[in-house]
Amino acid sequence: MTRTWGWLAAVVDIVLIVAFALIGRSSHAEASSLSGLWTTAYPFLVGWLVGYLVVRGWRRPLRVWPTGVVVWVATVAIGMLLRVLTGQGDVAGDPLPLSFVIVATISLAVFLLGWRLLAGLVLRTGRRGRGRA
């Protein structure tokens, strides 16, 4: 069962990170090409992968702490670092606009921690409901 949740959590995280990149690109009226989407998403996907491996996310994939928090922090930190190193997102000479860091940090927290909170709530509620039968 844990193995299945590990894969499911990985897929959900990846889909949400790609959705984050897609939303960001569309909000800035950037082309919706696959290559453009990949260029925007891959730094965060690399950060996610590092975080998931470091915390061994497949062991406790639905846990907010430490899994969700480590994955979220790594996704943001490494994603931002790779964006700066590859010259992405430069705005008027600022390689890392504070507004983008804030929006990305909050958005990815909502995505990567939010679904884990909801899943935990649903699973706990389901267990409680079955216990009453």
mmCIF file of N, CA and C in Angstrom:
data_model
loop_
_atom_site.group_PDB
_atom_site.id
_atom_site.type_symbol
_atom_site.label_atom_id
_atom_site.label_comp_id
_atom_site.label_asym_id
_atom_site.label_seq_id
_atom_site.Cartn_x
_atom_site.Cartn_y
_atom_site.Cartn_z
ATOM 1 N N MET A 1 0.821 -1.207 0.000
ATOM 2 C CA MET A 1 0.000 0.000 0.000
ATOM 3 C C MET A 1 0.862 1.268 0.000
ATOM 4 N N THR A 2 1.937 1.303 0.820
ATOM 5 C CA THR A 2 2.804 2.480 0.876
ATOM 6 C C THR A 2 3.462 2.747 -0.473
ATOM 7 N N ARG A 3 3.842 1.672 -1.169
ATOM 8 C CA ARG A 3 4.465 1.835 -2.485
ATOM 9 C C ARG A 3 3.502 2.535 -3.438
ATOM 10 N N THR A 4 2.240 2.135 -3.409
ATOM 11 C CA THR A 4 1.232 2.766 -4.263
ATOM 12 C C THR A 4 1.076 4.238 -3.897
ATOM 13 N N TRP A 5 1.008 4.548 -2.605
ATOM 14 C CA TRP A 5 0.884 5.938 -2.180
ATOM 15 C C TRP A 5 2.121 6.733 -2.568
ATOM 16 N N GLY A 6 3.286 6.105 -2.525
ATOM 17 C CA GLY A 6 4.519 6.788 -2.913
ATOM 18 C C GLY A 6 4.492 7.221 -4.364
ATOM 19 N N TRP A 7 4.064 6.326 -5.237
ATOM 20 C CA TRP A 7 3.955 6.666 -6.660
ATOM 21 C C TRP A 7 2.860 7.701 -6.885
ATOM 22 N N LEU A 8 1.723 7.525 -6.218
ATOM 23 C CA LEU A 8 0.618 8.465 -6.375
ATOM 24 C C LEU A 8 1.027 9.860 -5.909
ATOM 25 N N ALA A 9 1.710 9.928 -4.774
ATOM 26 C CA ALA A 9 2.169 11.225 -4.260
ATOM 27 C C ALA A 9 3.128 11.883 -5.243
ATOM 28 N N ALA A 10 4.031 11.097 -5.803
ATOM 29 C CA ALA A 10 4.981 11.641 -6.782
ATOM 30 C C ALA A 10 4.246 12.202 -7.993
ATOM 31 N N VAL A 11 3.274 11.471 -8.493
ATOM 32 C CA VAL A 11 2.507 11.923 -9.663
ATOM 33 C C VAL A 11 1.730 13.198 -9.332
ATOM 34 N N VAL A 12 1.076 13.219 -8.175
ATOM 35 C CA VAL A 12 0.314 14.410 -7.783
ATOM 36 C C VAL A 12 1.246 15.617 -7.662
ATOM 37 N N ASP A 13 2.377 15.441 -6.995
ATOM 38 C CA ASP A 13 3.335 16.547 -6.865
ATOM 39 C C ASP A 13 3.784 17.062 -8.230
ATOM 40 N N ILE A 14 4.151 16.162 -9.111
ATOM 41 C CA ILE A 14 4.650 16.551 -10.437
ATOM 42 C C ILE A 14 3.568 17.282 -11.228
ATOM 43 N N VAL A 15 2.356 16.762 -11.197
ATOM 44 C CA VAL A 15 1.249 17.417 -11.906
ATOM 45 C C VAL A 15 1.023 18.820 -11.353
ATOM 46 N N LEU A 16 1.087 18.962 -10.038
ATOM 47 C CA LEU A 16 0.875 20.283 -9.436
ATOM 48 C C LEU A 16 2.011 21.258 -9.751
ATOM 49 N N ILE A 17 3.227 20.777 -9.815
ATOM 50 C CA ILE A 17 4.350 21.648 -10.181
ATOM 51 C C ILE A 17 4.216 22.088 -11.637
ATOM 52 N N VAL A 18 3.822 21.179 -12.508
ATOM 53 C CA VAL A 18 3.595 21.548 -13.916
ATOM 54 C C VAL A 18 2.426 22.527 -14.012
ATOM 55 N N ALA A 19 1.379 22.306 -13.220
ATOM 56 C CA ALA A 19 0.239 23.240 -13.207
ATOM 57 C C ALA A 19 0.697 24.626 -12.740
ATOM 58 N N PHE A 20 1.548 24.668 -11.727
ATOM 59 C CA PHE A 20 2.107 25.935 -11.249
ATOM 60 C C PHE A 20 2.832 26.664 -12.387
ATOM 61 N N ALA A 21 3.654 25.934 -13.130
ATOM 62 C CA ALA A 21 4.390 26.531 -14.250
ATOM 63 C C ALA A 21 3.426 26.996 -15.340
ATOM 64 N N LEU A 22 2.420 26.198 -15.627
ATOM 65 C CA LEU A 22 1.430 26.542 -16.658
ATOM 66 C C LEU A 22 0.637 27.787 -16.264
ATOM 67 N N ILE A 23 0.222 27.852 -15.017
ATOM 68 C CA ILE A 23 -0.514 29.027 -14.521
ATOM 69 C C ILE A 23 0.370 30.267 -14.606
ATOM 70 N N GLY A 24 1.616 30.126 -14.186
ATOM 71 C CA GLY A 24 2.548 31.259 -14.249
ATOM 72 C C GLY A 24 2.764 31.742 -15.665
ATOM 73 N N ARG A 25 2.965 30.804 -16.576
ATOM 74 C CA ARG A 25 3.182 31.192 -17.976
ATOM 75 C C ARG A 25 1.945 31.874 -18.552
ATOM 76 N N SER A 26 0.779 31.336 -18.262
ATOM 77 C CA SER A 26 -0.441 31.919 -18.826
ATOM 78 C C SER A 26 -0.747 33.277 -18.197
ATOM 79 N N SER A 27 -0.410 33.467 -16.925
ATOM 80 C CA SER A 27 -0.675 34.760 -16.282
ATOM 81 C C SER A 27 0.238 35.863 -16.821
ATOM 82 N N HIS A 28 1.342 35.458 -17.452
ATOM 83 C CA HIS A 28 2.254 36.429 -18.056
ATOM 84 C C HIS A 28 2.148 36.428 -19.580
ATOM 85 N N ALA A 29 1.099 35.804 -20.088
ATOM 86 C CA ALA A 29 0.821 35.742 -21.532
ATOM 87 C C ALA A 29 2.007 35.190 -22.314
ATOM 88 N N GLU A 30 2.681 34.209 -21.730
ATOM 89 C CA GLU A 30 3.794 33.563 -22.437
ATOM 90 C C GLU A 30 3.239 32.417 -23.272
ATOM 91 N N ALA A 31 3.927 32.116 -24.339
ATOM 92 C CA ALA A 31 3.487 31.063 -25.253
ATOM 93 C C ALA A 31 3.258 29.763 -24.493
ATOM 94 N N SER A 32 2.264 29.021 -24.914
ATOM 95 C CA SER A 32 1.922 27.775 -24.227
ATOM 96 C C SER A 32 2.502 26.556 -24.944
ATOM 97 N N SER A 33 3.727 26.678 -25.412
ATOM 98 C CA SER A 33 4.383 25.555 -26.073
ATOM 99 C C SER A 33 4.903 24.577 -25.023
ATOM 100 N N LEU A 34 5.061 23.336 -25.430
ATOM 101 C CA LEU A 34 5.607 22.336 -24.517
ATOM 102 C C LEU A 34 7.035 22.667 -24.106
ATOM 103 N N SER A 35 7.823 23.175 -25.051
ATOM 104 C CA SER A 35 9.203 23.514 -24.701
ATOM 105 C C SER A 35 9.248 24.675 -23.708
ATOM 106 N N GLY A 36 8.373 25.641 -23.875
ATOM 107 C CA GLY A 36 8.304 26.757 -22.930
ATOM 108 C C GLY A 36 7.858 26.290 -21.552
ATOM 109 N N LEU A 37 6.870 25.411 -21.529
ATOM 110 C CA LEU A 37 6.396 24.861 -20.260
ATOM 111 C C LEU A 37 7.514 24.080 -19.576
ATOM 112 N N TRP A 38 8.226 23.260 -20.347
ATOM 113 C CA TRP A 38 9.341 22.488 -19.789
ATOM 114 C C TRP A 38 10.411 23.416 -19.211
ATOM 115 N N THR A 39 10.751 24.479 -19.954
ATOM 116 C CA THR A 39 11.773 25.420 -19.516
ATOM 117 C C THR A 39 11.393 26.046 -18.170
ATOM 118 N N THR A 40 10.120 26.357 -18.008
ATOM 119 C CA THR A 40 9.651 26.960 -16.763
ATOM 120 C C THR A 40 9.576 25.938 -15.637
ATOM 121 N N ALA A 41 9.138 24.728 -15.944
ATOM 122 C CA ALA A 41 8.875 23.728 -14.901
ATOM 123 C C ALA A 41 10.112 22.974 -14.430
ATOM 124 N N TYR A 42 11.069 22.715 -15.334
ATOM 125 C CA TYR A 42 12.137 21.790 -14.955
ATOM 126 C C TYR A 42 12.967 22.211 -13.740
ATOM 127 N N PRO A 43 13.252 23.489 -13.522
ATOM 128 C CA PRO A 43 14.028 23.810 -12.310
ATOM 129 C C PRO A 43 13.302 23.380 -11.028
ATOM 130 N N PHE A 44 11.991 23.550 -11.019
ATOM 131 C CA PHE A 44 11.204 23.173 -9.846
ATOM 132 C C PHE A 44 11.056 21.651 -9.756
ATOM 133 N N LEU A 45 10.974 20.994 -10.894
ATOM 134 C CA LEU A 45 10.906 19.527 -10.888
ATOM 135 C C LEU A 45 12.212 18.919 -10.387
ATOM 136 N N VAL A 46 13.335 19.515 -10.758
ATOM 137 C CA VAL A 46 14.630 19.047 -10.247
ATOM 138 C C VAL A 46 14.684 19.251 -8.734
ATOM 139 N N GLY A 47 14.249 20.415 -8.273
ATOM 140 C CA GLY A 47 14.206 20.677 -6.833
ATOM 141 C C GLY A 47 13.311 19.689 -6.112
ATOM 142 N N TRP A 48 12.151 19.406 -6.702
ATOM 143 C CA TRP A 48 11.240 18.421 -6.114
ATOM 144 C C TRP A 48 11.919 17.057 -6.011
ATOM 145 N N LEU A 49 12.569 16.628 -7.092
ATOM 146 C CA LEU A 49 13.214 15.318 -7.104
ATOM 147 C C LEU A 49 14.278 15.217 -6.009
ATOM 148 N N VAL A 50 15.084 16.251 -5.873
ATOM 149 C CA VAL A 50 16.110 16.252 -4.822
ATOM 150 C C VAL A 50 15.449 16.135 -3.448
ATOM 151 N N GLY A 51 14.426 16.931 -3.208
ATOM 152 C CA GLY A 51 13.726 16.878 -1.918
ATOM 153 C C GLY A 51 13.087 15.535 -1.658
ATOM 154 N N TYR A 52 12.448 14.958 -2.675
ATOM 155 C CA TYR A 52 11.770 13.664 -2.524
ATOM 156 C C TYR A 52 12.778 12.559 -2.217
ATOM 157 N N LEU A 53 13.945 12.622 -2.869
ATOM 158 C CA LEU A 53 14.984 11.623 -2.609
ATOM 159 C C LEU A 53 15.607 11.811 -1.222
ATOM 160 N N VAL A 54 15.899 13.059 -0.852
ATOM 161 C CA VAL A 54 16.520 13.339 0.446
ATOM 162 C C VAL A 54 15.629 12.859 1.591
ATOM 163 N N VAL A 55 14.340 13.156 1.515
ATOM 164 C CA VAL A 55 13.419 12.801 2.596
ATOM 165 C C VAL A 55 12.869 11.382 2.431
ATOM 166 N N ARG A 56 13.245 10.748 1.315
ATOM 167 C CA ARG A 56 12.708 9.421 0.963
ATOM 168 C C ARG A 56 11.186 9.465 1.030
ATOM 169 N N GLY A 57 10.654 10.338 0.204
ATOM 170 C CA GLY A 57 9.234 10.645 0.201
ATOM 171 C C GLY A 57 8.317 9.464 0.002
ATOM 172 N N TRP A 58 8.797 8.421 -0.610
ATOM 173 C CA TRP A 58 7.974 7.235 -0.844
ATOM 174 C C TRP A 58 7.681 6.480 0.456
ATOM 175 N N ARG A 59 8.446 6.758 1.522
ATOM 176 C CA ARG A 59 8.217 6.057 2.788
ATOM 177 C C ARG A 59 6.985 6.566 3.521
ATOM 178 N N ARG A 60 6.822 7.872 3.544
ATOM 179 C CA ARG A 60 5.658 8.497 4.193
ATOM 180 C C ARG A 60 5.149 9.606 3.283
ATOM 181 N N PRO A 61 4.632 9.228 2.124
ATOM 182 C CA PRO A 61 4.323 10.218 1.089
ATOM 183 C C PRO A 61 3.221 11.202 1.437
ATOM 184 N N LEU A 62 2.322 10.850 2.341
ATOM 185 C CA LEU A 62 1.209 11.739 2.659
ATOM 186 C C LEU A 62 1.467 12.627 3.866
ATOM 187 N N ARG A 63 2.601 12.456 4.512
ATOM 188 C CA ARG A 63 2.920 13.244 5.702
ATOM 189 C C ARG A 63 3.292 14.671 5.313
ATOM 190 N N VAL A 64 2.690 15.631 6.009
ATOM 191 C CA VAL A 64 3.057 17.028 5.782
ATOM 192 C C VAL A 64 4.474 17.260 6.310
ATOM 193 N N TRP A 65 4.744 16.706 7.504
ATOM 194 C CA TRP A 65 6.083 16.787 8.078
ATOM 195 C C TRP A 65 6.618 15.386 8.263
ATOM 196 N N PRO A 66 7.779 15.088 7.809
ATOM 197 C CA PRO A 66 8.727 15.962 7.126
ATOM 198 C C PRO A 66 8.567 15.963 5.603
ATOM 199 N N THR A 67 7.881 14.971 5.054
ATOM 200 C CA THR A 67 7.861 14.796 3.597
ATOM 201 C C THR A 67 7.447 16.063 2.856
ATOM 202 N N GLY A 68 6.244 16.545 3.131
ATOM 203 C CA GLY A 68 5.732 17.698 2.398
ATOM 204 C C GLY A 68 6.589 18.936 2.547
ATOM 205 N N VAL A 69 7.018 19.209 3.755
ATOM 206 C CA VAL A 69 7.806 20.422 4.007
ATOM 207 C C VAL A 69 9.165 20.341 3.316
ATOM 208 N N VAL A 70 9.848 19.211 3.423
ATOM 209 C CA VAL A 70 11.156 19.071 2.786
ATOM 210 C C VAL A 70 11.028 19.166 1.269
ATOM 211 N N VAL A 71 10.024 18.503 0.712
ATOM 212 C CA VAL A 71 9.801 18.551 -0.733
ATOM 213 C C VAL A 71 9.499 19.981 -1.171
ATOM 214 N N TRP A 72 8.656 20.675 -0.436
ATOM 215 C CA TRP A 72 8.290 22.053 -0.766
ATOM 216 C C TRP A 72 9.509 22.982 -0.710
ATOM 217 N N VAL A 73 10.264 22.925 0.386
ATOM 218 C CA VAL A 73 11.428 23.811 0.536
ATOM 219 C C VAL A 73 12.464 23.523 -0.557
ATOM 220 N N ALA A 74 12.724 22.260 -0.823
ATOM 221 C CA ALA A 74 13.697 21.909 -1.870
ATOM 222 C C ALA A 74 13.208 22.355 -3.241
ATOM 223 N N THR A 75 11.926 22.180 -3.504
ATOM 224 C CA THR A 75 11.355 22.593 -4.793
ATOM 225 C C THR A 75 11.565 24.079 -5.015
ATOM 226 N N VAL A 76 11.249 24.872 -4.009
ATOM 227 C CA VAL A 76 11.394 26.331 -4.131
ATOM 228 C C VAL A 76 12.871 26.734 -4.184
ATOM 229 N N ALA A 77 13.665 26.279 -3.232
ATOM 230 C CA ALA A 77 15.062 26.730 -3.134
ATOM 231 C C ALA A 77 15.890 26.314 -4.347
ATOM 232 N N ILE A 78 15.824 25.049 -4.702
ATOM 233 C CA ILE A 78 16.614 24.573 -5.843
ATOM 234 C C ILE A 78 16.040 25.102 -7.148
ATOM 235 N N GLY A 79 14.722 25.186 -7.221
ATOM 236 C CA GLY A 79 14.091 25.759 -8.409
ATOM 237 C C GLY A 79 14.539 27.187 -8.652
ATOM 238 N N MET A 80 14.561 27.989 -7.592
ATOM 239 C CA MET A 80 15.008 29.385 -7.728
ATOM 240 C C MET A 80 16.482 29.453 -8.110
ATOM 241 N N LEU A 81 17.307 28.632 -7.477
ATOM 242 C CA LEU A 81 18.731 28.615 -7.788
ATOM 243 C C LEU A 81 18.967 28.263 -9.254
ATOM 244 N N LEU A 82 18.289 27.225 -9.742
ATOM 245 C CA LEU A 82 18.455 26.831 -11.151
ATOM 246 C C LEU A 82 17.946 27.907 -12.104
ATOM 247 N N ARG A 83 16.871 28.587 -11.726
ATOM 248 C CA ARG A 83 16.366 29.680 -12.572
ATOM 249 C C ARG A 83 17.417 30.786 -12.694
ATOM 250 N N VAL A 84 18.054 31.129 -11.587
ATOM 251 C CA VAL A 84 19.087 32.173 -11.619
ATOM 252 C C VAL A 84 20.282 31.699 -12.445
ATOM 253 N N LEU A 85 20.716 30.460 -12.216
ATOM 254 C CA LEU A 85 21.889 29.939 -12.926
ATOM 255 C C LEU A 85 21.662 29.815 -14.431
ATOM 256 N N THR A 86 20.406 29.614 -14.846
ATOM 257 C CA THR A 86 20.106 29.469 -16.273
ATOM 258 C C THR A 86 19.590 30.764 -16.896
ATOM 259 N N GLY A 87 19.551 31.837 -16.111
ATOM 260 C CA GLY A 87 19.137 33.132 -16.648
ATOM 261 C C GLY A 87 17.644 33.281 -16.873
ATOM 262 N N GLN A 88 16.856 32.450 -16.250
ATOM 263 C CA GLN A 88 15.401 32.553 -16.400
ATOM 264 C C GLN A 88 14.834 33.615 -15.472
ATOM 265 N N GLY A 89 13.810 34.280 -15.924
ATOM 266 C CA GLY A 89 13.054 35.178 -15.062
ATOM 267 C C GLY A 89 13.692 36.515 -14.764
ATOM 268 N N ASP A 90 14.748 36.868 -15.456
ATOM 269 C CA ASP A 90 15.388 38.150 -15.228
ATOM 270 C C ASP A 90 14.418 39.281 -15.578
ATOM 271 N N VAL A 91 14.177 40.164 -14.611
ATOM 272 C CA VAL A 91 13.274 41.297 -14.838
ATOM 273 C C VAL A 91 14.060 42.579 -14.583
ATOM 274 N N ALA A 92 14.299 43.325 -15.642
ATOM 275 C CA ALA A 92 15.005 44.608 -15.556
ATOM 276 C C ALA A 92 16.312 44.483 -14.783
ATOM 277 N N GLY A 93 17.066 43.436 -15.072
ATOM 278 C CA GLY A 93 18.355 43.243 -14.427
ATOM 279 C C GLY A 93 18.296 42.539 -13.075
ATOM 280 N N ASP A 94 17.110 42.243 -12.593
ATOM 281 C CA ASP A 94 16.954 41.523 -11.318
ATOM 282 C C ASP A 94 16.762 40.044 -11.635
ATOM 283 N N PRO A 95 17.760 39.213 -11.331
ATOM 284 C CA PRO A 95 17.667 37.797 -11.699
ATOM 285 C C PRO A 95 16.664 37.006 -10.861
ATOM 286 N N LEU A 96 16.220 37.571 -9.744
ATOM 287 C CA LEU A 96 15.289 36.854 -8.879
ATOM 288 C C LEU A 96 14.362 37.848 -8.178
ATOM 289 N N PRO A 97 13.348 38.322 -8.890
ATOM 290 C CA PRO A 97 12.438 39.307 -8.294
ATOM 291 C C PRO A 97 11.770 38.761 -7.029
ATOM 292 N N LEU A 98 11.784 39.550 -5.979
ATOM 293 C CA LEU A 98 11.212 39.140 -4.699
ATOM 294 C C LEU A 98 9.738 38.761 -4.840
ATOM 295 N N SER A 99 9.015 39.488 -5.673
ATOM 296 C CA SER A 99 7.589 39.178 -5.851
ATOM 297 C C SER A 99 7.397 37.762 -6.383
ATOM 298 N N PHE A 100 8.273 37.323 -7.296
ATOM 299 C CA PHE A 100 8.166 35.956 -7.819
ATOM 300 C C PHE A 100 8.497 34.936 -6.737
ATOM 301 N N VAL A 101 9.513 35.210 -5.943
ATOM 302 C CA VAL A 101 9.888 34.291 -4.865
ATOM 303 C C VAL A 101 8.720 34.123 -3.901
ATOM 304 N N ILE A 102 8.068 35.217 -3.544
ATOM 305 C CA ILE A 102 6.933 35.164 -2.617
ATOM 306 C C ILE A 102 5.772 34.386 -3.224
ATOM 307 N N VAL A 103 5.406 34.721 -4.449
ATOM 308 C CA VAL A 103 4.283 34.037 -5.106
ATOM 309 C C VAL A 103 4.573 32.550 -5.285
ATOM 310 N N ALA A 104 5.765 32.217 -5.733
ATOM 311 C CA ALA A 104 6.127 30.809 -5.945
ATOM 312 C C ALA A 104 6.135 30.046 -4.626
ATOM 313 N N THR A 105 6.678 30.648 -3.589
ATOM 314 C CA THR A 105 6.751 29.982 -2.286
ATOM 315 C C THR A 105 5.356 29.697 -1.744
ATOM 316 N N ILE A 106 4.485 30.680 -1.810
ATOM 317 C CA ILE A 106 3.119 30.503 -1.306
ATOM 318 C C ILE A 106 2.341 29.518 -2.187
ATOM 319 N N SER A 107 2.427 29.683 -3.498
ATOM 320 C CA SER A 107 1.688 28.802 -4.409
ATOM 321 C C SER A 107 2.121 27.355 -4.261
ATOM 322 N N LEU A 108 3.415 27.127 -4.217
ATOM 323 C CA LEU A 108 3.902 25.750 -4.089
ATOM 324 C C LEU A 108 3.600 25.177 -2.708
ATOM 325 N N ALA A 109 3.538 26.010 -1.684
ATOM 326 C CA ALA A 109 3.116 25.526 -0.361
ATOM 327 C C ALA A 109 1.667 25.060 -0.409
ATOM 328 N N VAL A 110 0.817 25.874 -1.015
ATOM 329 C CA VAL A 110 -0.593 25.502 -1.130
ATOM 330 C C VAL A 110 -0.723 24.197 -1.908
ATOM 331 N N PHE A 111 0.009 24.080 -3.004
ATOM 332 C CA PHE A 111 -0.072 22.870 -3.829
ATOM 333 C C PHE A 111 0.529 21.652 -3.121
ATOM 334 N N LEU A 112 1.782 21.743 -2.691
ATOM 335 C CA LEU A 112 2.499 20.566 -2.199
ATOM 336 C C LEU A 112 2.138 20.187 -0.767
ATOM 337 N N LEU A 113 1.743 21.153 0.037
ATOM 338 C CA LEU A 113 1.312 20.842 1.400
ATOM 339 C C LEU A 113 -0.205 20.691 1.481
ATOM 340 N N GLY A 114 -0.902 21.481 0.695
ATOM 341 C CA GLY A 114 -2.363 21.482 0.753
ATOM 342 C C GLY A 114 -2.998 20.145 0.432
ATOM 343 N N TRP A 115 -2.544 19.493 -0.638
ATOM 344 C CA TRP A 115 -3.173 18.226 -0.989
ATOM 345 C C TRP A 115 -2.859 17.157 0.053
ATOM 346 N N ARG A 116 -1.696 17.238 0.683
ATOM 347 C CA ARG A 116 -1.356 16.282 1.734
ATOM 348 C C ARG A 116 -2.238 16.491 2.969
ATOM 349 N N LEU A 117 -2.494 17.749 3.299
ATOM 350 C CA LEU A 117 -3.396 18.039 4.415
ATOM 351 C C LEU A 117 -4.797 17.501 4.132
ATOM 352 N N LEU A 118 -5.278 17.750 2.920
ATOM 353 C CA LEU A 118 -6.607 17.257 2.544
ATOM 354 C C LEU A 118 -6.664 15.734 2.532
ATOM 355 N N ALA A 119 -5.643 15.096 1.979
ATOM 356 C CA ALA A 119 -5.620 13.628 1.927
ATOM 357 C C ALA A 119 -5.607 13.050 3.336
ATOM 358 N N GLY A 120 -4.813 13.631 4.218
ATOM 359 C CA GLY A 120 -4.767 13.159 5.605
ATOM 360 C C GLY A 120 -6.095 13.314 6.292
ATOM 361 N N LEU A 121 -6.757 14.428 6.062
ATOM 362 C CA LEU A 121 -8.073 14.674 6.654
ATOM 363 C C LEU A 121 -9.095 13.661 6.144
ATOM 364 N N VAL A 122 -9.107 13.440 4.840
ATOM 365 C CA VAL A 122 -10.043 12.482 4.251
ATOM 366 C C VAL A 122 -9.775 11.070 4.774
ATOM 367 N N LEU A 123 -8.526 10.685 4.832
ATOM 368 C CA LEU A 123 -8.190 9.340 5.313
ATOM 369 C C LEU A 123 -8.539 9.163 6.786
ATOM 370 N N ARG A 124 -8.274 10.175 7.609
ATOM 371 C CA ARG A 124 -8.625 10.088 9.034
ATOM 372 C C ARG A 124 -10.128 10.023 9.217
ATOM 373 N N THR A 125 -10.854 10.837 8.460
ATOM 374 C CA THR A 125 -12.308 10.837 8.547
ATOM 375 C C THR A 125 -12.867 9.487 8.106
ATOM 376 N N GLY A 126 -12.304 8.923 7.055
ATOM 377 C CA GLY A 126 -12.738 7.607 6.578
ATOM 378 C C GLY A 126 -12.489 6.519 7.595
ATOM 379 N N ARG A 127 -11.356 6.562 8.259
ATOM 380 C CA ARG A 127 -11.034 5.560 9.284
ATOM 381 C C ARG A 127 -11.978 5.664 10.461
ATOM 382 N N ARG A 128 -12.256 6.908 10.860
ATOM 383 C CA ARG A 128 -13.184 7.122 11.974
ATOM 384 C C ARG A 128 -14.572 6.617 11.631
ATOM 385 N N GLY A 129 -14.997 6.891 10.398
ATOM 386 C CA GLY A 129 -16.326 6.458 9.942
ATOM 387 C C GLY A 129 -16.465 4.951 9.923
ATOM 388 N N ARG A 130 -15.418 4.252 9.509
ATOM 389 C CA ARG A 130 -15.447 2.781 9.477
ATOM 390 C C ARG A 130 -15.411 2.205 10.875
ATOM 391 N N GLY A 131 -14.811 2.920 11.807
ATOM 392 C CA GLY A 131 -14.719 2.442 13.179
ATOM 393 C C GLY A 131 -16.053 2.433 13.898
ATOM 394 N N ARG A 132 -16.983 3.230 13.432
ATOM 395 C CA ARG A 132 -18.308 3.339 14.058
ATOM 396 C C ARG A 132 -19.274 2.286 13.585
ATOM 397 N N ALA A 133 -18.988 1.660 12.470
ATOM 398 C CA ALA A 133 -19.929 0.710 11.877
ATOM 399 C C ALA A 133 -20.140 -0.524 12.696
#
